[in-house]
Coordinates of C-alpha atoms and ligand atoms in Angstrom, one line a residue:
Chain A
X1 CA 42.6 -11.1 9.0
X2 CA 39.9 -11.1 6.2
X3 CA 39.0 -14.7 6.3
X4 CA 38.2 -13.8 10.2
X5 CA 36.3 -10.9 9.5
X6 CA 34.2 -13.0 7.1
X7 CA 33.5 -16.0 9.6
X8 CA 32.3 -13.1 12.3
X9 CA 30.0 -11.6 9.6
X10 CA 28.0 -15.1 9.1
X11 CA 28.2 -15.5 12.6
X12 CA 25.7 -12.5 13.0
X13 CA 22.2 -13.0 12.2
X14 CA 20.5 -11.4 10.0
X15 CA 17.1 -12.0 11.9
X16 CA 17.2 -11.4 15.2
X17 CA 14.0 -11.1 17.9
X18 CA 14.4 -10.6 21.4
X19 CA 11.7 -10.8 24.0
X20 CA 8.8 -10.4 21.7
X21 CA 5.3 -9.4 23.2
X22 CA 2.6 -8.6 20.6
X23 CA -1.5 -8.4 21.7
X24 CA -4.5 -7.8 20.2
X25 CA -7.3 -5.9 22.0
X26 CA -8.0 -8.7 24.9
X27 CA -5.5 -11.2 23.4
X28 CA -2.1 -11.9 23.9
X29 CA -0.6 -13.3 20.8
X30 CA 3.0 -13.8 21.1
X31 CA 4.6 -13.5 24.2
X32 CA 8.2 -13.7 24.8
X33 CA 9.7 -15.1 21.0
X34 CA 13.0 -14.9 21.3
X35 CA 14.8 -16.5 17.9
X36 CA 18.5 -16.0 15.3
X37 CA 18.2 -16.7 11.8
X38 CA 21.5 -16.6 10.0
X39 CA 22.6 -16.3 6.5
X40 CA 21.6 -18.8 4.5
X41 CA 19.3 -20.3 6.3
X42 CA 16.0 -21.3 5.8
X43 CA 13.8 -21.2 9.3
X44 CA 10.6 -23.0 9.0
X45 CA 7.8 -22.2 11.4
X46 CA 5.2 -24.3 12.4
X47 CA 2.2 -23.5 14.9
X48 CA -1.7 -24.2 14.8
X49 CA -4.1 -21.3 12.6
X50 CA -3.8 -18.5 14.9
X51 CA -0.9 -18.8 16.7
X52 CA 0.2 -15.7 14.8
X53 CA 2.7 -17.0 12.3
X54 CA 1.5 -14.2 10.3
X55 CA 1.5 -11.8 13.0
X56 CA 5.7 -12.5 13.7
X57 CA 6.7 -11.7 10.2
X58 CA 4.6 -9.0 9.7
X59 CA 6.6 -7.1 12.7
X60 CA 9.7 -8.5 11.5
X61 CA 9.2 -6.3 8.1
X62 CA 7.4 -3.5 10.0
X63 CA 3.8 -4.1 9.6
X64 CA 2.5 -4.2 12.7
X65 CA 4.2 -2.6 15.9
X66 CA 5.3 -5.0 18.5
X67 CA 4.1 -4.3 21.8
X68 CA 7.5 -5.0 23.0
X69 CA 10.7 -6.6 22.4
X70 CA 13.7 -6.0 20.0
X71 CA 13.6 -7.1 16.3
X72 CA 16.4 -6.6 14.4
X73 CA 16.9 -6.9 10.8
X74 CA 19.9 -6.6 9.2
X75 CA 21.5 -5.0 12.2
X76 CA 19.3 -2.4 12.2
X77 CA 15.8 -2.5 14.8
X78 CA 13.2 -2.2 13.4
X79 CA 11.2 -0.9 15.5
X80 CA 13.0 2.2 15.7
X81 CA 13.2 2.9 11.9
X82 CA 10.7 5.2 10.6
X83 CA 10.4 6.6 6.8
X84 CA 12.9 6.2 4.3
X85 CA 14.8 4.4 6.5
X86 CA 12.2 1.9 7.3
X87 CA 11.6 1.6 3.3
X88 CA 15.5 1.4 2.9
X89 CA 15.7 -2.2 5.4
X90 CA 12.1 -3.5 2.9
X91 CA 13.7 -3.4 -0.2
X92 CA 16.4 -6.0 1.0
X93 CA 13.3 -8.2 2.2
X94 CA 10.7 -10.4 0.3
X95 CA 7.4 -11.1 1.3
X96 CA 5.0 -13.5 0.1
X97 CA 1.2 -12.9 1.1
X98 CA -0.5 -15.9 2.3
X99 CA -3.1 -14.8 -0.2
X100 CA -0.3 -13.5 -3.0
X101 CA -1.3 -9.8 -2.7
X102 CA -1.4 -9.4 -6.7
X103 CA -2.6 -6.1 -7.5
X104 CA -6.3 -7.4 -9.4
X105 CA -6.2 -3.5 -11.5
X106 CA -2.6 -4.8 -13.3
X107 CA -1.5 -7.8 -15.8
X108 CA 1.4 -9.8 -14.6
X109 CA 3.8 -7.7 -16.2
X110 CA 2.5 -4.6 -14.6
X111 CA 2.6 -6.2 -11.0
X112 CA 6.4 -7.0 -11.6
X113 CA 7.6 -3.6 -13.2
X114 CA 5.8 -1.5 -10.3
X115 CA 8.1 -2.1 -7.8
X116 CA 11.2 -1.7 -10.0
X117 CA 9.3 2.1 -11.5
X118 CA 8.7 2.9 -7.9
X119 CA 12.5 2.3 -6.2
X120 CA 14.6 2.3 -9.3
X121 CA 13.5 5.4 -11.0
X122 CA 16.9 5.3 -13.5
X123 CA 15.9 1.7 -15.2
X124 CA 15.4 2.3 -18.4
X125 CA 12.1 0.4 -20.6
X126 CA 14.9 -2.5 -22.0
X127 CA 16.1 -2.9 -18.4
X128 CA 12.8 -3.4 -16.6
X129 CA 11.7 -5.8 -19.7
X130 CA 15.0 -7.8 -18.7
X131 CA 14.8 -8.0 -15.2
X132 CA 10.5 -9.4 -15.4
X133 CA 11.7 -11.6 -17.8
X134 CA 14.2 -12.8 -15.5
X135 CA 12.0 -13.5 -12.9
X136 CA 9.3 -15.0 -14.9
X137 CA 12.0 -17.0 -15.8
X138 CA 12.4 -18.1 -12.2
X139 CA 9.4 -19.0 -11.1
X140 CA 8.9 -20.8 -15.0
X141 CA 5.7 -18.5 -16.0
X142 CA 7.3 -16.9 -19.0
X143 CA 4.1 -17.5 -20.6
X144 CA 1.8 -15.3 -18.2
X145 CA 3.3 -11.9 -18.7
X146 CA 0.2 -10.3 -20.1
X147 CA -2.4 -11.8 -18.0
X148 CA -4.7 -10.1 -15.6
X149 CA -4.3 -12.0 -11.9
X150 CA -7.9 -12.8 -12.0
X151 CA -7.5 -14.8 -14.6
X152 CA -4.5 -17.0 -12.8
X153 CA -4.9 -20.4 -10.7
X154 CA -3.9 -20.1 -7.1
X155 CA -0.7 -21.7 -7.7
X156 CA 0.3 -19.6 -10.5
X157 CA -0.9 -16.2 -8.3
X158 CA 1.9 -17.6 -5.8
X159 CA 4.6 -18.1 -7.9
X160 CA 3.9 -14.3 -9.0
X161 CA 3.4 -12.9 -5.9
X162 CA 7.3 -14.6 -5.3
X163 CA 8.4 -13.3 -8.8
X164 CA 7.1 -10.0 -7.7
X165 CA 9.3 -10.0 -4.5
X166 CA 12.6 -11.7 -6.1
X167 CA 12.6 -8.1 -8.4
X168 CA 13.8 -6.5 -5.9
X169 CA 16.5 -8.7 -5.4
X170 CA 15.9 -9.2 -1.8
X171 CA 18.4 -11.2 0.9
X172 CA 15.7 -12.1 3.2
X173 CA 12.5 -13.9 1.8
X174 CA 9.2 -14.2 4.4
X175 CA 7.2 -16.8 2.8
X176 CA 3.5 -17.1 4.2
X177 CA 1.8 -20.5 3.9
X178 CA 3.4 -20.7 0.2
X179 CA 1.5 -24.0 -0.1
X180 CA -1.6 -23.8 1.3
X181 CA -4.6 -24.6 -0.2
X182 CA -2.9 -25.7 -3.4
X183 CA -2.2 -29.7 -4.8
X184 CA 0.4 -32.2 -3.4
X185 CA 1.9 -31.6 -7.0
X186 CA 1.9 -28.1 -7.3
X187 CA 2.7 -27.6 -3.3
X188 CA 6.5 -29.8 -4.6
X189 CA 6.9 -27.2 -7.2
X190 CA 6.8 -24.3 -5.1
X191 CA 8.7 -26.4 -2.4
X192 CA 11.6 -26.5 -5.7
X193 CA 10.8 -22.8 -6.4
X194 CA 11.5 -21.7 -3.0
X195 CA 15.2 -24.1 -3.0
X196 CA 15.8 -23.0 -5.9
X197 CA 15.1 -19.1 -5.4
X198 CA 17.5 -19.4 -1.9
X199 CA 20.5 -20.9 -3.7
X200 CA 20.1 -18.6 -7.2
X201 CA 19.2 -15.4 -4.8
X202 CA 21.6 -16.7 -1.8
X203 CA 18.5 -15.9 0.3
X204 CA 17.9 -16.7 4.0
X205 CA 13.9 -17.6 4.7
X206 CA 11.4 -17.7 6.7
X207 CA 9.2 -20.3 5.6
X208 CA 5.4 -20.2 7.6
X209 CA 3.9 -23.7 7.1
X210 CA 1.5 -26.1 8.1
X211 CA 2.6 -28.5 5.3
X212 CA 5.3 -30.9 6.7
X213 CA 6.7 -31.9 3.1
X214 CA 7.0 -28.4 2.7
X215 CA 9.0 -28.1 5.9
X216 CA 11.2 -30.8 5.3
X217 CA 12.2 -29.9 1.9
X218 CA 12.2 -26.4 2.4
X219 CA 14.1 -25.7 6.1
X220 CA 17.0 -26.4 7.9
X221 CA 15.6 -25.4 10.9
X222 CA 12.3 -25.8 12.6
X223 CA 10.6 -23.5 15.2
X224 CA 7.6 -24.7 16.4
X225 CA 5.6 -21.9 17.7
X226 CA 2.9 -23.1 20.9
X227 CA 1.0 -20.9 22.9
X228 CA 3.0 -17.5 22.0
X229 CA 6.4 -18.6 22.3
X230 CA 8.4 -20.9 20.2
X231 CA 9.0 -23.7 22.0
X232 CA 10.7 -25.9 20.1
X233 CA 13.5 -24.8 17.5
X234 CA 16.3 -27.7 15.8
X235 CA 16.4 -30.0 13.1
X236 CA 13.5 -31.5 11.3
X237 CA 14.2 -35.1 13.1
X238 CA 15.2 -32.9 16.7
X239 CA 11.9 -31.4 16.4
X240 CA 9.4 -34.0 15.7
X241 CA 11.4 -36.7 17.8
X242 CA 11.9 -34.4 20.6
X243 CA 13.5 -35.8 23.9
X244 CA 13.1 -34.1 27.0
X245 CA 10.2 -31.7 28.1
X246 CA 7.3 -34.1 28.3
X247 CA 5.0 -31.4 28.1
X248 CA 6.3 -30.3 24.4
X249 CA 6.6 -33.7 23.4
X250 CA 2.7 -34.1 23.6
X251 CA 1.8 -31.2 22.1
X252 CA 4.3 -31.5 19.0
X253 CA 3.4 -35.6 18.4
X254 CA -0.6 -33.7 18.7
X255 CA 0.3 -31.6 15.9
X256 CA 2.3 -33.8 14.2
X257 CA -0.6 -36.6 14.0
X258 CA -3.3 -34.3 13.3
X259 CA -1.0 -33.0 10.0
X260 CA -0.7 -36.4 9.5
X261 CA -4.0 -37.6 9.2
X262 CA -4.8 -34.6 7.3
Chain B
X1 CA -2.3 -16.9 23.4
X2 CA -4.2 -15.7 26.2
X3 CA -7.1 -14.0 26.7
X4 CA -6.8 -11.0 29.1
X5 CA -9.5 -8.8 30.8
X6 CA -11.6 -7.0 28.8
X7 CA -10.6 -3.6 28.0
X8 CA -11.8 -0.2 29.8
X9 CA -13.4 2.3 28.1
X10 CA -13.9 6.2 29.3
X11 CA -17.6 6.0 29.0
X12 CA -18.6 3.8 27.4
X13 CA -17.8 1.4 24.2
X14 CA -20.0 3.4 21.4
X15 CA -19.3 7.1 22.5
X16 CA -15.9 6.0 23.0
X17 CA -15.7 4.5 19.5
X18 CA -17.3 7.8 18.1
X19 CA -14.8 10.2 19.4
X20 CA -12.0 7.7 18.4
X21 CA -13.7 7.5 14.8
X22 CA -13.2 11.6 14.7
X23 CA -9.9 11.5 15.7
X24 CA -9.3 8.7 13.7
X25 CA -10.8 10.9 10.4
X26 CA -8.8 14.3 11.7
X27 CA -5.4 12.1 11.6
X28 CA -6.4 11.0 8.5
X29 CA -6.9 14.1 6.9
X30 CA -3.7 15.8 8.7
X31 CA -1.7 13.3 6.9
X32 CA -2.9 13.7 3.7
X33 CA -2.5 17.7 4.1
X34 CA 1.1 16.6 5.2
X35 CA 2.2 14.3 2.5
X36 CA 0.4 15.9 0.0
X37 CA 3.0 18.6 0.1
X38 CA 6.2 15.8 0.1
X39 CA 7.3 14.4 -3.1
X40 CA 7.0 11.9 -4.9
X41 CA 4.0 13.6 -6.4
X42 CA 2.6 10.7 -8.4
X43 CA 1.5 13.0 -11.5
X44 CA 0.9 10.1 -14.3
X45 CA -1.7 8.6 -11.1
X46 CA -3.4 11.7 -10.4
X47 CA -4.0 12.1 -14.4
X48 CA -4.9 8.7 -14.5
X49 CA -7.2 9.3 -11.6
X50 CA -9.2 12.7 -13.0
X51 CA -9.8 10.5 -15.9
X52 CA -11.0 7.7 -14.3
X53 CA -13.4 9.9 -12.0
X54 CA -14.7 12.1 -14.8
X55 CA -15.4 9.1 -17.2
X56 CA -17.1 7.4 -14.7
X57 CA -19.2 10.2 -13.8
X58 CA -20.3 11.9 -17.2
X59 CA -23.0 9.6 -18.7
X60 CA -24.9 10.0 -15.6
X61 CA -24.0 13.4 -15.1
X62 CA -24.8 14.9 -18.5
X63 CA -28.5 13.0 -18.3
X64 CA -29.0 14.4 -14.9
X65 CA -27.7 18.1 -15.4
X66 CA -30.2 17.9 -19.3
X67 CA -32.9 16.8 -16.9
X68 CA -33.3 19.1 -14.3
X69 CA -32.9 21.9 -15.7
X70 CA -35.3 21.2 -18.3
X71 CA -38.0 19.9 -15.6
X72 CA -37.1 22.8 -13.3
X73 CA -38.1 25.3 -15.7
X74 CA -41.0 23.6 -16.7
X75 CA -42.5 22.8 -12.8
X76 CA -41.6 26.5 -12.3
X77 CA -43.4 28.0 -15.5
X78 CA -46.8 28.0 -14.3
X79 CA -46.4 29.9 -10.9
X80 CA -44.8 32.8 -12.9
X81 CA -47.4 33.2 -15.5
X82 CA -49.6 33.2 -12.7
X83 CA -48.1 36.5 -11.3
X84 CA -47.1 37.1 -15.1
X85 CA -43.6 36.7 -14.3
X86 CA -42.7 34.2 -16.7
X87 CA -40.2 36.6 -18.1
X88 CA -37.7 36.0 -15.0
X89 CA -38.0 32.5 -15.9
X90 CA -34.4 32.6 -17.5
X91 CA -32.7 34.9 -14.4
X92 CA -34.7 32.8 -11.8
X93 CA -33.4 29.6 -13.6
X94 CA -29.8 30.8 -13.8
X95 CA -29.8 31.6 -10.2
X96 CA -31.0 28.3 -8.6
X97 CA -28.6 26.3 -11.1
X98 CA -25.7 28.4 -10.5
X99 CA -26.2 28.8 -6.9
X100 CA -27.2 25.8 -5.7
X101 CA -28.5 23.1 -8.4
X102 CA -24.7 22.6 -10.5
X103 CA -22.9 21.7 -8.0
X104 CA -25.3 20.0 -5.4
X105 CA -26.4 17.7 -8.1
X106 CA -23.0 16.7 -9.5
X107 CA -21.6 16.4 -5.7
X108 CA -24.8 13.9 -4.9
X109 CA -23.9 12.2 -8.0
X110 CA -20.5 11.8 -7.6
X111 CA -20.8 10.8 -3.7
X112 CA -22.7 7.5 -5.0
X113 CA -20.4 7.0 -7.8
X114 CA -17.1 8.1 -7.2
X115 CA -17.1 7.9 -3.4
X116 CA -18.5 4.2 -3.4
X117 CA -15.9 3.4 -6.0
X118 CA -13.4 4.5 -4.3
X119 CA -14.4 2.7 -1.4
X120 CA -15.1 -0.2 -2.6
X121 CA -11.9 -0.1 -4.6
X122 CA -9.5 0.8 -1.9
X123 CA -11.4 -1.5 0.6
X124 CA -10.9 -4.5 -1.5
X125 CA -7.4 -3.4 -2.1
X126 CA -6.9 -3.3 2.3
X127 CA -8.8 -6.7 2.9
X128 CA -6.7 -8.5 0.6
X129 CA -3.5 -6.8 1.3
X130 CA -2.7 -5.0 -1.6
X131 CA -2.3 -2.0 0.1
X132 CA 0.3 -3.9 2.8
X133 CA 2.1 -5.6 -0.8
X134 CA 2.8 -1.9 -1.4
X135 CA 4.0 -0.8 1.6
X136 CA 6.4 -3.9 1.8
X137 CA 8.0 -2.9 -1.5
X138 CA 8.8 0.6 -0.1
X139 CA 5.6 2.3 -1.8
X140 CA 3.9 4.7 0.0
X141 CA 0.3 3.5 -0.5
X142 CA -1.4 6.8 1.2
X143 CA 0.8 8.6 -1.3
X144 CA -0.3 6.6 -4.3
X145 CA -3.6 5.7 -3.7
X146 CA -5.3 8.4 -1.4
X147 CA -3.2 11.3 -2.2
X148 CA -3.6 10.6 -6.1
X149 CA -7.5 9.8 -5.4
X150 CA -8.1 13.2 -3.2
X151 CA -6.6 15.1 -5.7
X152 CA -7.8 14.4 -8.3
X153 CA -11.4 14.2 -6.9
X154 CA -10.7 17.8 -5.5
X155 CA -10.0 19.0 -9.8
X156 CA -12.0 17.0 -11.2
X157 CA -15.4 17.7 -9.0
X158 CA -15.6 20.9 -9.5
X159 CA -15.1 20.6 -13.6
X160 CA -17.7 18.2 -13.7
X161 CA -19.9 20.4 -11.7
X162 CA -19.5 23.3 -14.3
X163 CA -20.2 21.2 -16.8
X164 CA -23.7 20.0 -15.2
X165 CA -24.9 23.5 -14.3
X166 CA -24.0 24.6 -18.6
X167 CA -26.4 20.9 -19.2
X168 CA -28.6 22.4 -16.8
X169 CA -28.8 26.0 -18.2
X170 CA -29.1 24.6 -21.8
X171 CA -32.4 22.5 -20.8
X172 CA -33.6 25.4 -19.3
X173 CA -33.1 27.2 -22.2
X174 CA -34.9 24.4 -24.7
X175 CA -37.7 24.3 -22.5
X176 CA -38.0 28.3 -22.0
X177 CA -37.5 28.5 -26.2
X178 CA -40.3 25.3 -26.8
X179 CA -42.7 28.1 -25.0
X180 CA -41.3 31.6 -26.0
X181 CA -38.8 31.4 -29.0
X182 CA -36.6 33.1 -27.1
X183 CA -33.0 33.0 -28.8
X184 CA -29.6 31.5 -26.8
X185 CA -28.3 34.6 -26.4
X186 CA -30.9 36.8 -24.8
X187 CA -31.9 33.7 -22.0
X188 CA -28.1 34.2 -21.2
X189 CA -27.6 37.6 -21.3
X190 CA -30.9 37.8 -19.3
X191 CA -30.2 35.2 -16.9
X192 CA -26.3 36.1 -16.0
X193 CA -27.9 39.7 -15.5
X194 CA -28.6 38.6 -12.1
X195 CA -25.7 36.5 -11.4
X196 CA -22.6 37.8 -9.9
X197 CA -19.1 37.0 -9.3
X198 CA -19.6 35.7 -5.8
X199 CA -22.5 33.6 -6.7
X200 CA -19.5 31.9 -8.9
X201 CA -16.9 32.1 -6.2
X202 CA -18.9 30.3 -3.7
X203 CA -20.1 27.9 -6.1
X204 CA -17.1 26.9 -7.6
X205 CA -15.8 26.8 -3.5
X206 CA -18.1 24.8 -2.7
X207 CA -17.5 22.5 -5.7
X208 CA -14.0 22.0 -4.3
X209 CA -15.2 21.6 -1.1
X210 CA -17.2 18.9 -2.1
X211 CA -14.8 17.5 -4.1
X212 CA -12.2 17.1 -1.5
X213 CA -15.2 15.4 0.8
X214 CA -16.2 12.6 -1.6
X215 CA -12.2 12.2 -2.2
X216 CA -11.2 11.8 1.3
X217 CA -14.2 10.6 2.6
X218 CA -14.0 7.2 0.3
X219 CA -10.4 6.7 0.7
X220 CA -10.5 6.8 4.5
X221 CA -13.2 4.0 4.6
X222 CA -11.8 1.9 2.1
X223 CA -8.2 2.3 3.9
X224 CA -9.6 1.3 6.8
X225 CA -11.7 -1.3 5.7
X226 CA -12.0 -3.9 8.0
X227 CA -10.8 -7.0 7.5
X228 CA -13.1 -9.2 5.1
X229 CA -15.1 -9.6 2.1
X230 CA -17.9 -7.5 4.3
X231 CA -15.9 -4.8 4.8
X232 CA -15.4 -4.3 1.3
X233 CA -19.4 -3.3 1.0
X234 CA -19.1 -1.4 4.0
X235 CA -16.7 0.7 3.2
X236 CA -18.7 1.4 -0.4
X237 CA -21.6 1.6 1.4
X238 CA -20.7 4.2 4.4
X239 CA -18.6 6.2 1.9
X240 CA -21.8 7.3 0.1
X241 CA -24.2 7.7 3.2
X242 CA -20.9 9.7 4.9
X243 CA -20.0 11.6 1.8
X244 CA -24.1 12.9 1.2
X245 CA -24.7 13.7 5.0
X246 CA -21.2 15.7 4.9
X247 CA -22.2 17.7 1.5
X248 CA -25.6 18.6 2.8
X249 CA -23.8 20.1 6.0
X250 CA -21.1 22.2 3.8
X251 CA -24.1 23.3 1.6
X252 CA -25.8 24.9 4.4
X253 CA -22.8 26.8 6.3
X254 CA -20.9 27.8 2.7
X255 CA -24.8 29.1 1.9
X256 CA -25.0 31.1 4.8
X257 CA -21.2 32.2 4.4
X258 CA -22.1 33.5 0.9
X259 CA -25.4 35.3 2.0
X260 CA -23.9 36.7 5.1
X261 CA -20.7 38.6 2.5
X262 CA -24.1 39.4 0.2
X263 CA -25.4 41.4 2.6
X264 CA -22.7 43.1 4.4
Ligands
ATP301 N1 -4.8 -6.6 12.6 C1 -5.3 -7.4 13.5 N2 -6.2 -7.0 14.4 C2 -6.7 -7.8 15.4 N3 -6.4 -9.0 15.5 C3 -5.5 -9.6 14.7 C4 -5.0 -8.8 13.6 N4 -4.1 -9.6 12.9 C5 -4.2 -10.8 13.5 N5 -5.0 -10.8 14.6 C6 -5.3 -12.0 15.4 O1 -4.1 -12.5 15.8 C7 -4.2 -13.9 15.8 C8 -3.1 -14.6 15.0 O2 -3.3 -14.3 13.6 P1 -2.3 -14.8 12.5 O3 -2.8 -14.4 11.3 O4 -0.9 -14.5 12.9 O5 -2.5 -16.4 12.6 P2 -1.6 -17.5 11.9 O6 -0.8 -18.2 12.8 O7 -1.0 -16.9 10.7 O8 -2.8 -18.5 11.4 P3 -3.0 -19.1 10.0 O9 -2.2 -20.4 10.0 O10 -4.5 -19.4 10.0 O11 -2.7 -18.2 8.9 C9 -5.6 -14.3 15.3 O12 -6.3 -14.6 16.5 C10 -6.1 -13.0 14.7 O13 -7.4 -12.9 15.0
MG302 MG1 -1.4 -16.8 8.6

């Protein structure tokens, strides 16, 4: 009986959008995204700058409305939350700023004990000291903790901004563009950081990317979103060999190449 | 992504944007009225904030207070010894600083310092999405940073403001005693002769007023900055010209207000 009620559970997914319309004044961003992520898993997606990769996981934590369509989060939509309620869904979801979000007026230490003062008002000072150290432990900046953000590299202001996020202890981590703009050699260790942050936290992901090391090392699954829609989810190898729809084909192997020569 | 036809507007796109802009400013305010009241009240913040505001403000302030009250008297000087007045000097002085001078100066002063930093400071916090890092970690960012900011803007204001118009009064004084030797204590026993409680009241209302103005004013531009660097200077930038245009307005009907109870 228990071992079936276990399967069922993972069977569920933990993200799940239906029918997804979202527009902007005159333009229609996503239309129609329909896509499960499950426990555990790390979804990739891929799409060209504007696509609005951004845009799909900021209305999968609540940022913007949706226009229309169902999004729900840990079986709860929301769309319909509101409040505490809304808050209660964010604090079991990370998310890391495509431009790491660090607040400039704190050191490093500040950044990572704010959220923890704010939602966990019993902590006491030895506590909160263990749990940053923790994470700085994580994302290997132990060294940092008294440093203003201005004063970090790029690569060291993402690794924060994820430290910042994993206080909370989140299940669901929404990664934007976690590599961009930094070094092939820093890009692998934040490709490490993010395995190694899903198997330590037990995290499921979304990974937004237009880094295709960073996909394949990162994801399990691919969802390549074109023209509003995703229309192409699977495998690494499914998804940049695809068979089939000629029309997809084209446009991924365009993509692909262009990454490529990049 | 498509692009659809381009939108309708009611009349057309800049008198439509100014009545959304109002309504825009009256939601704003409604919701601060609203969660002002809820807790989490933030204290440590709003202490933090007074401070900020007030040690930001008082160099400038304390020069500016000395100063025209000192220069005041002096311009004023000659026209009474003229009618050979110049013993209301010190009730004529009181009057226009306590009425008027205190708390228009420190509001004008406060507008370009306080309001632009607070729009500059919340702007830069929306365009790099500070403010949407809060709200994902379940923090109520119009609780901590405009509620807090409002505030403390609203307390701290009209302190500052009493503390300008006592500068003010004091370089009246020193430039009434450089002529007359007239002691401290008859220039304000002669000067507050004339002043009564409701020139006080409507100051010190007015203070608040303008307080609340430069608070709310800067926090709604730089939480609605516009995405971008530019926004950033924007936001600093209309908070000011917004925050001295509005002040100048409340002057005039709190004035009248005043006058009208004076005379009934
Ligand atoms: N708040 C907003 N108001 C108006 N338009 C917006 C807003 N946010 C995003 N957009 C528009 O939505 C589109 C998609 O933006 P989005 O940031 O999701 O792109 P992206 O796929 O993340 O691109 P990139 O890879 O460059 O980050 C863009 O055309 C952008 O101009
Ligand atoms: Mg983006």
């Amino acid at each position: 009986m228990e071992s079936k009620e276990e399967i069922k559970k993972d069977k569920e997914p933990i993200i799940s959008i239906r029918g997804l319309y979202k527009s902007f004044d005159e333009l229609d961003i996503l239309e129609d995204v329909n896509i499960d992520i499950y426990r555990g898993e790390n979804l990739v997606v891929m799409g060209l700058s504007g696509a609005g990769k951004s845009v799909l996981i900021k209305i999968i934590i609540g940022l913007i409305p949706p226009d229309k369509g169902t999004i729900k989060v840990l079986g709860r939509d929301i769309t319909k939350l509101k409040g505490k309620e809304l808050d209660a869904v964010r604090l079991h979801i990370g998310f890391s700023f495509q431009g790491s979000a660090l607040y400039d007026s704190m050191s490093v230490r500040e950044n990572l004990e704010f959220p923890l003062r704010m939602n966990r008002k019993k902590l006491t000072k030895q506590e909160i000291d263990a749990e940053v150290a923790e994470v700085l432990e994580a994302v290997g900046l132990k060294d940092k903790i008294d440093v203003m953000p201005a004063d970090l590299s790029g690569g060291q202001r993402k690794r924060i901004g994820i430290a910042r996020t994993l206080i909370l202890k989140p299940e669901i981590m929404l990664y934007d563009e976690p590599t961009a703009g930094l070094d092939p050699i820093t890009s692998d260790e934040i490709n490490q950081l993010i395995n190694s942050v899903q198997q330590k936290y037990n995290t499921s992901s979304i990974i937004i990317t237009h880094d295709l090391t960073c996909a394949k090392t990162t994801g399990n699954k691919i969802g390549m979103l074109l023209d509003g829609t995703f229309k192409k989810v699977g495998t690494f190898d499914e998804v940049f060999n695809p068979k089939g729809d000629k029309e997809v084909e084209e446009e991924i192997k365009h993509f692909y190449n262009y990454n490529f020569i990049e | 992504m498509t692009r659809r036809s381009p939108r309708k507007y009611f009349i057309n796109r800049a008198i439509d944007n100014y009545f959304m802009g109002v309504y825009k400013a009256w939601s704003f305010i409604k919701r601060f009225l609203s969660e002002a009241v809820k807790p989490p009240y933030h204290f440590r913040e709003i202490v933090h904030q007074c401070y900020e505001i007030g040690i930001k403000s008082l160099p400038l302030i304390t020069l500016t207070g000395f100063v025209t009250g000192m220069v005041f008297t002096k311009n004023s000087r000659p026209s009474l010894v003229e009618f050979g007045a110049a013993s209301w000097l010190p009730s004529l002085m009181t009057i226009a600083i306590v009425r008027a001078l205190g708390s228009l100066v420190t509001a004008l002063i406060c507008a370009g310092k306080v309001g632009s930093s607070i729009g500059a400071e919340l702007g830069s916090m929306r365009v790099t999405e500070q403010i949407d890092a809060m709200e994902v970690s379940a923090i109520n960012p119009f609780k901590y940073l405009v509620v807090t900011r409002v505030i403390a803007s609203t307390i701290t204001i009209p302190i500052l403001s009493l503390y300008c118009s006592f500068l003010a009064l004091m370089g009246s004084f020193l430039s009434v005693h450089s002529n007359e030797a007239a002691s401290v204590k008859s220039f304000f026993l002669n000067g507050f002769s004339t002043i009564t409680f409701l020139d006080v009241f409507a100051s010190l209302t007015k203070s608040i007023v303008f307080g609340f103005t430069i608070g709310i004013i800067g926090c709604y531009k730089g939480f609605n900055a516009s995405q971008g660097t530019l926004g950033v200077g924007r936001a600093a930038n209309q908070a000011v010209v917004i925050s001295m245009f509005m002040i100048f307005i409340e002057e005039v009907i709190i004035v009248q207000i005043a006058n009208w109870i004076r005379y009934y």
